[in-house]
Coordinates of C-alpha atoms in Angstrom, one line a residue:
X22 CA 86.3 -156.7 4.5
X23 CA 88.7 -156.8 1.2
X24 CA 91.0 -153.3 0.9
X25 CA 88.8 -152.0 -2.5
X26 CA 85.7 -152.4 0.0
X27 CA 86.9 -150.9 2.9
X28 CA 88.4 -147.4 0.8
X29 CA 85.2 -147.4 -0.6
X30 CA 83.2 -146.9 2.6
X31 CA 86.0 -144.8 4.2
X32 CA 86.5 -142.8 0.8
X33 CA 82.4 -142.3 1.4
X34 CA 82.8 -140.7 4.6
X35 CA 85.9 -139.2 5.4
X36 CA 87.4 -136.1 4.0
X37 CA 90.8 -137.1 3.6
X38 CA 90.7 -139.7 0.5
X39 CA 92.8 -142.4 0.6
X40 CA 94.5 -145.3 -2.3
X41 CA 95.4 -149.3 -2.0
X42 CA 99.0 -147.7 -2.8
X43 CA 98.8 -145.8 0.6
X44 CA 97.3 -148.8 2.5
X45 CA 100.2 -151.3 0.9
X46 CA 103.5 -148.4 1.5
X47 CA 101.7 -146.5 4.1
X48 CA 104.0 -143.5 5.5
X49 CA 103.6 -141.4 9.1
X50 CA 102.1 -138.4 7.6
X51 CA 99.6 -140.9 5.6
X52 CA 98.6 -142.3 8.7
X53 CA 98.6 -138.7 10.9
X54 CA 96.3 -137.5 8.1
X55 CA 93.7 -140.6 8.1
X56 CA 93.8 -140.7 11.9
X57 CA 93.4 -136.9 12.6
X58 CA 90.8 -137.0 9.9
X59 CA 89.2 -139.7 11.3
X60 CA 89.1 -137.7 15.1
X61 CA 87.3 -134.9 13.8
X62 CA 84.7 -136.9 13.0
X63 CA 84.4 -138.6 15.8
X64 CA 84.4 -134.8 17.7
X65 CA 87.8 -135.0 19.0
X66 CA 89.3 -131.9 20.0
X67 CA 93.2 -132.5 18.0
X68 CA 93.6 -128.8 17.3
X69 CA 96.7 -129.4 19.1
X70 CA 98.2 -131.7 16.3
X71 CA 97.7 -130.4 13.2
X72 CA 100.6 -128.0 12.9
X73 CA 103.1 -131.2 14.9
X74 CA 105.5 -131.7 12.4
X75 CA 106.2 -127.7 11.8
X76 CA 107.1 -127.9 15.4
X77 CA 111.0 -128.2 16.9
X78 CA 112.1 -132.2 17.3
X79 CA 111.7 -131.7 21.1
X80 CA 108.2 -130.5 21.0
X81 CA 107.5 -132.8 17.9
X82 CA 108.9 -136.1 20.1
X83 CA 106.1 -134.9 23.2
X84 CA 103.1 -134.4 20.2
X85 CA 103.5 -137.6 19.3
X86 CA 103.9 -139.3 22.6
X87 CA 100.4 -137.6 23.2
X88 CA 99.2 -138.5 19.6
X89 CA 100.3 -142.5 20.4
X90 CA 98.8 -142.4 23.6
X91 CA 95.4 -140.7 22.3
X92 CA 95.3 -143.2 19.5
X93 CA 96.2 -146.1 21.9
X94 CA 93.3 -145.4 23.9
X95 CA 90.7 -145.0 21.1
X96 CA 92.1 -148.2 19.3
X97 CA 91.8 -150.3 22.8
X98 CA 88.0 -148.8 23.6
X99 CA 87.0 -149.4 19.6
X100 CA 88.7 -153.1 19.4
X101 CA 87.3 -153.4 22.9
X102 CA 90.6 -155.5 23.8
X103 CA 93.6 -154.5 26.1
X104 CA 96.1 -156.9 23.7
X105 CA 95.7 -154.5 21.2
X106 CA 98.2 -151.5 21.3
X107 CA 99.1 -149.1 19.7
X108 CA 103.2 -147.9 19.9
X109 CA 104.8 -144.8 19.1
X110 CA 107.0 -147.0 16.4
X111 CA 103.8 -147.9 14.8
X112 CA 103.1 -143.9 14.0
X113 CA 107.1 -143.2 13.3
X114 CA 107.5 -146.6 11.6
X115 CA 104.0 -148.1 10.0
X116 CA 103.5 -151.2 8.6
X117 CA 100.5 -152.0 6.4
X118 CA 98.8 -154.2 8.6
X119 CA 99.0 -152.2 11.8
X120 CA 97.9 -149.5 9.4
X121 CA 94.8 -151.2 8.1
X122 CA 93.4 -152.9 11.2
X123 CA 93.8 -149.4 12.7
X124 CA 91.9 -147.8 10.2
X125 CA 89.3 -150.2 9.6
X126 CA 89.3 -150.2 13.6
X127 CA 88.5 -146.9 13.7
X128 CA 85.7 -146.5 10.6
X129 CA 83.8 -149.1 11.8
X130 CA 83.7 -146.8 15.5
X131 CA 82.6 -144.2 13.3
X132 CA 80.1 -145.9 11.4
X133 CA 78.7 -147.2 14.8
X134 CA 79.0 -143.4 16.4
X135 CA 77.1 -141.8 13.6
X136 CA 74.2 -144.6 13.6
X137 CA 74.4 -144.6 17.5
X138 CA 74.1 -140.8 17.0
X139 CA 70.7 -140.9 14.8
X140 CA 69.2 -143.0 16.8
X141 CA 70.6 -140.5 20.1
X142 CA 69.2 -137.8 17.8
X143 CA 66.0 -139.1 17.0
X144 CA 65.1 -140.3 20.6
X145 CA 66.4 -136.9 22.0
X146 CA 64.0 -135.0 19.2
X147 CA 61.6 -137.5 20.5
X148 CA 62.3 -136.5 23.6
X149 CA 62.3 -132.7 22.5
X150 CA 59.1 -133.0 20.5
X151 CA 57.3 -134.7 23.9
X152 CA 59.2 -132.2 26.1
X153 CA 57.4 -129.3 23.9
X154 CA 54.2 -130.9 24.0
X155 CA 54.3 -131.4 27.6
X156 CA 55.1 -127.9 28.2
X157 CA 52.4 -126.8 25.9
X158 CA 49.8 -128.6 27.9
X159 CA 51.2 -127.1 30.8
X160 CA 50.9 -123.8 29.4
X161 CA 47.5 -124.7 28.5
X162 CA 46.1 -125.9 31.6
X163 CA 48.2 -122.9 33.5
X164 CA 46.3 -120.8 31.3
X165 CA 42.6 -122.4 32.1
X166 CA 43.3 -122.5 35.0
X167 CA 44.3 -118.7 35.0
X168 CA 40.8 -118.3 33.5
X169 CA 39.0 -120.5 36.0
X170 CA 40.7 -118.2 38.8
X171 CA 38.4 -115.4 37.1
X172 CA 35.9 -117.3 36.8
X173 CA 35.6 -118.0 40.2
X174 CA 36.3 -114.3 40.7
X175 CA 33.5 -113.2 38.2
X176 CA 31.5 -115.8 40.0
X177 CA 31.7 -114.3 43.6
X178 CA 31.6 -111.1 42.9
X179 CA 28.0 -112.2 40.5
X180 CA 27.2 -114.1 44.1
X181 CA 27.9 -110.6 46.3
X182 CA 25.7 -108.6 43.7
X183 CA 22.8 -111.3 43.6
X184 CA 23.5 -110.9 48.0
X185 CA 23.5 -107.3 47.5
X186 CA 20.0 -107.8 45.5
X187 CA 18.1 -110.8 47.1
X188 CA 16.0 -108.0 49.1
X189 CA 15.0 -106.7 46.1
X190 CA 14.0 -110.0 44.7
X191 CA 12.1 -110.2 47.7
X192 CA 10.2 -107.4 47.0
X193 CA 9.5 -108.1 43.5
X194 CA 8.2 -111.2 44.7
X195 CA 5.7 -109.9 47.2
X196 CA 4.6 -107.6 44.3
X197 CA 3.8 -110.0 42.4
X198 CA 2.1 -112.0 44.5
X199 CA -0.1 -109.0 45.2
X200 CA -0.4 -108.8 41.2
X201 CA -1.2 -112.3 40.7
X202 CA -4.2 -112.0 43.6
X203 CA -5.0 -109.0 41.7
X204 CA -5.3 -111.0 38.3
X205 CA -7.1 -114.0 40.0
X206 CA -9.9 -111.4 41.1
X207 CA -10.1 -110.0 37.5
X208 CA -9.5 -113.3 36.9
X209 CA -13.0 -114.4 38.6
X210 CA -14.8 -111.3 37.2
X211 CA -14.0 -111.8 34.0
X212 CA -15.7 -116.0 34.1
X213 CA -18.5 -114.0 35.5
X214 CA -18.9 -111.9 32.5
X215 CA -18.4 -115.1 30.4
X216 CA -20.8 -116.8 31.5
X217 CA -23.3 -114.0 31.1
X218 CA -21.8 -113.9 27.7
X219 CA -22.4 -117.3 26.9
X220 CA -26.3 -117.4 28.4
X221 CA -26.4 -114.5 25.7
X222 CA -25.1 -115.9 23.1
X223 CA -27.1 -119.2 23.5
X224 CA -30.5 -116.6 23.8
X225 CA -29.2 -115.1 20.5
X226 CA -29.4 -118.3 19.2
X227 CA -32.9 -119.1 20.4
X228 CA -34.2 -115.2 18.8
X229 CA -32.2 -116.8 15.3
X230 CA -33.9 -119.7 15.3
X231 CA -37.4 -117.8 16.1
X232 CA -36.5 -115.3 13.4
X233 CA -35.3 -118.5 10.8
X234 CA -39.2 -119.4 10.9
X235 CA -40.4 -116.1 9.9
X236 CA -37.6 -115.5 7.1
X237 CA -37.8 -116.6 3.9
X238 CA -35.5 -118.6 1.9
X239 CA -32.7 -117.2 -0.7
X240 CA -34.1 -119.7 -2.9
X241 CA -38.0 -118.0 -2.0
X242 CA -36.2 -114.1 -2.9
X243 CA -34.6 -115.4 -5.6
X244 CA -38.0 -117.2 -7.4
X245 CA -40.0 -113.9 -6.3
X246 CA -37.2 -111.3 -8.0
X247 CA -37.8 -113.5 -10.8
X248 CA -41.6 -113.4 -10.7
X249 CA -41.1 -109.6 -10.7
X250 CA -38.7 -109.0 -13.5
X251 CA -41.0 -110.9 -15.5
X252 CA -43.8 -109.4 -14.6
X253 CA -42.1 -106.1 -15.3
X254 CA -40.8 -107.5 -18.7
X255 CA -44.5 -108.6 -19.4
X256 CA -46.2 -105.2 -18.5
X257 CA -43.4 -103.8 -20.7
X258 CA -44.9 -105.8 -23.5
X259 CA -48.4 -104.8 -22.5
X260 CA -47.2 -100.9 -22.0
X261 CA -45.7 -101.5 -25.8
X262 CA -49.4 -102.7 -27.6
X263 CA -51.4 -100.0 -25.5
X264 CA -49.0 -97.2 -26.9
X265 CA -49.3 -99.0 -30.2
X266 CA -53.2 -99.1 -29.9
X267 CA -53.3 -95.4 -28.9
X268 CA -51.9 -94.8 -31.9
X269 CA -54.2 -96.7 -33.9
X270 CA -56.7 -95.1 -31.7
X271 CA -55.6 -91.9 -32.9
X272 CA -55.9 -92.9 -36.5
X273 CA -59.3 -94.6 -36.1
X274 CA -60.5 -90.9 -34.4
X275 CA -58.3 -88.9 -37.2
X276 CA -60.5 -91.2 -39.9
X277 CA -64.1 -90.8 -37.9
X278 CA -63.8 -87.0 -37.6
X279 CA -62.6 -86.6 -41.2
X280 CA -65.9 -88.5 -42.2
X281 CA -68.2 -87.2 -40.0
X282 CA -68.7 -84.1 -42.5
X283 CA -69.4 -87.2 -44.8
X284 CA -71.9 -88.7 -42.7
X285 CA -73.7 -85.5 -41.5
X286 CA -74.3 -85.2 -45.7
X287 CA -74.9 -88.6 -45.7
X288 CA -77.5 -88.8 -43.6
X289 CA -79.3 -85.5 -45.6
X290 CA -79.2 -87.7 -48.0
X291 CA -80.9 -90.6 -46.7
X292 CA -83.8 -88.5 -45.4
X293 CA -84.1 -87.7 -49.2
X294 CA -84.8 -90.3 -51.9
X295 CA -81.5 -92.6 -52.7
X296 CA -80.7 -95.0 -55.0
X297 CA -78.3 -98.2 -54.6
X298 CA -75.5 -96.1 -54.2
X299 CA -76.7 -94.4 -50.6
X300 CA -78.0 -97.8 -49.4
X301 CA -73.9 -99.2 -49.8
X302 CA -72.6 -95.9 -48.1
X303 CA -75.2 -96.7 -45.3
X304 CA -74.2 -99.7 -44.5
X305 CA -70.2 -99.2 -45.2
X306 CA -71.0 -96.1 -42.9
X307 CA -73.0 -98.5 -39.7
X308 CA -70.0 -100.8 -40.6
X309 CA -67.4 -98.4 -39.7
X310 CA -69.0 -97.4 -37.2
X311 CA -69.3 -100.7 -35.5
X312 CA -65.5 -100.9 -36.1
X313 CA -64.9 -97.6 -34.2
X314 CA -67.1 -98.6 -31.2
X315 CA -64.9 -102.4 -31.3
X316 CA -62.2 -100.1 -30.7
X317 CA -63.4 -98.1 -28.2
X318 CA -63.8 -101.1 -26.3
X319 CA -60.5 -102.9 -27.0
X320 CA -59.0 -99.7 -25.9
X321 CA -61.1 -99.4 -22.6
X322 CA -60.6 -103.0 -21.7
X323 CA -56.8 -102.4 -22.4
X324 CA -56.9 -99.4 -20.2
X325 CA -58.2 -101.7 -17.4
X326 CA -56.1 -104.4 -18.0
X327 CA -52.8 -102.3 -18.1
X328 CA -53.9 -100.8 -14.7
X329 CA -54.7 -104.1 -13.2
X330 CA -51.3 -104.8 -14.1
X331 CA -49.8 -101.6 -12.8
X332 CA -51.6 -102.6 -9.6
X333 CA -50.6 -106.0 -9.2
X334 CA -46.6 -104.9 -9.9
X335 CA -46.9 -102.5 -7.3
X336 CA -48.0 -104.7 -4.7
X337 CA -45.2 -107.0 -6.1
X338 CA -42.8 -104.5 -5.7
X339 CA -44.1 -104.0 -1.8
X340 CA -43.5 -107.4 -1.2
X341 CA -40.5 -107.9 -2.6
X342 CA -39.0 -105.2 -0.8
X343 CA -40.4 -106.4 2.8
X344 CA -39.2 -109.7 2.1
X345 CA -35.6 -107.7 1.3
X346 CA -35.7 -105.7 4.5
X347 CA -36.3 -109.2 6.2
X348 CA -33.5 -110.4 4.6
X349 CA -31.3 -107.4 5.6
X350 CA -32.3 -107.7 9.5
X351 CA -31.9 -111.3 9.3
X352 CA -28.1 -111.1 7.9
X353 CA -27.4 -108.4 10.6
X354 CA -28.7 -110.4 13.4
X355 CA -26.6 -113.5 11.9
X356 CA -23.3 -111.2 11.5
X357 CA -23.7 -109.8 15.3
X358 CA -24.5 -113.2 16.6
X359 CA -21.3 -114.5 14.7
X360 CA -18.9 -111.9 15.8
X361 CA -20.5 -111.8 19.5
X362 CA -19.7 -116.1 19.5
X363 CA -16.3 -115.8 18.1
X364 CA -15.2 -112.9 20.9
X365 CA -16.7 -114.9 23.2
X366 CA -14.8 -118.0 21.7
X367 CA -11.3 -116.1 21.3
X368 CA -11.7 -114.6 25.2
X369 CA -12.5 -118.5 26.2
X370 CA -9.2 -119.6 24.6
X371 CA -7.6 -116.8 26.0
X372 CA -8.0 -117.4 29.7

């Protein structure tokens, strides 16, 4: 390592800074200040030394006995050599090259301290970080097994309660047993009443189909309600011309009785002589009268034809509602049938 190299790296590290004019003429309070520098890295206690030269000569010749024989030792265990040594004329007296194989000595035991030191400090974190962990699991399991102990607690004292009950429990159990024969006998009555329910249901079904070939169809209702309205609608018509031939009626009488005075005269007349004249009003006369008695019948056979009508509507009408009422019952039957079936269904699923 060439000097500007080496006062680099010890420039870099330690404190006291240091010149190639102090390395080349190199004095004993240079080299006291480098080496007690130096020490303080390396954790030395040298309290002791730093006020040496304020000291009296006596006391100043024993400090740096001790400082040689400190520095002796460091410089043997960092050369790792016994041939290298360190004299108290080499402190009072320094030469350059004592001074800078000393010193380089020495930094290159620091360097290897502080990077043996990292790796100290990171194992020993390591170390730390493990210890930690460890001690965390410990904690950890202490604590479950803290709450295990109460489990186990919780769980005999649950075991002396469930003790403390089991003749209960027994009880309970006989009582239910009692309750389930009880169940099984309502059990047993209730199949009983079932099956009665089901013969009934399947006779229900018998009295439908007896009663399905007596009803009538919808389609059957529906075509007679249809018959009926329009037979109504039709009698309506027919109830519309005998009104309006009643009224003609009424005109046709109105016209006879205002010519019967005419007539009565007429007929004077004819039993006296007449000319043309009476012979025409004789035979308009016969030929109104013929008219009136046409409508006498039309009305008559009107009259019988609107009753026959009124007849025949009415015993429409009487059908139509026994075929209803049929209807009715049927659709009863049907809905009681249904809802007796699905009861009987829903207790089936049920049990």
């Amino acid at each position: 390592m060439n000097n500007a190299a080496f006062i680099e790296d010890w420039n870099s590290i330690v404190p006291f800074k240091i010149k190639a004019a102090d390395l080349e003429a190199p004095t004993e309070h240079f080299l006291f200040k480098c080496v007690l520098n130096i020490f303080k890295l390396m954790h030395y206690d040298v309290s002791s030394y730093e006020n040496m030269f304020s000291e009296p000569i006596d006391k100043l010749t024993m400090r740096r006995v001790e400082f040689v024989a400190r520095i002796n030792y460091i410089y043997q265990l960092c050369s790792d050599s016994k041939q290298t040594s360190f004299f108290y004329v080499d402190l009072v007296k320094p030469t350059a090259k004592k001074v800078k194989h000393l010193l380089k000595i020495l930094l290159n035991y620091l360097f290897y301290i502080n990077m043996v030191k990292e790796t100290v400090l990171e194992k020993a974190n390591s170390c730390t970080e493990r210890y930690f962990e460890l001690k965390a699991k410990l904690n950890q399991e202490q604590i479950i097994k803290e709450a295990n102990k109460v489990k186990v607690s919780n769980m005999n004292r649950d075991i002396d309660k469930m003790k403390n009950r089991l003749p209960m429990i027994n009880q309970e159990i006989e009582e239910l047993h009692e309750t389930q024969k009880s169940l099984r006998k309502k059990l047993s009555l209730f199949e009983a009443k079932d099956h009665e329910l089901g013969e009934k249901v399947i006779r229900l079904k018998m009295h439908q189909l007896h009663l399905s070939d007596k009803k009538i169809t919808d389609d059957e209702a529906v075509a007679l309600i249809e018959k009926n309205e329009s037979l109504e609608q039709e009698m309506g018509v027919l109830t519309e011309k005998e009104k309006q031939l009643q009224e003609t009626n009424i005109i046709h009488v109105e016209s006879i009785n205002q010519i019967r005075p005419s007539v009565g005269q007429i007929e004077k007349l004819l039993q006296t002589e007449f000319d043309g004249s009476y012979i025409a009003l004789r035979a308009e006369l016969e030929e109104m009268t013929m008219e009136y008695d046409k409508t006498q019948g039309k009305r008559a056979n009107l009259e019988c034809i609107s009753e026959g009508l009124a007849q025949t509507c009415e015993k429409i009408e009487e059908y139509i509602a026994e075929k209803r009422n049929e209807l009715t019952v049927r659709n009863k039957v049907l809905g009681k049938s249904e809802r007796k079936e699905l009861g009987y269904v829903n207790r089936r699923a049920f049990f």
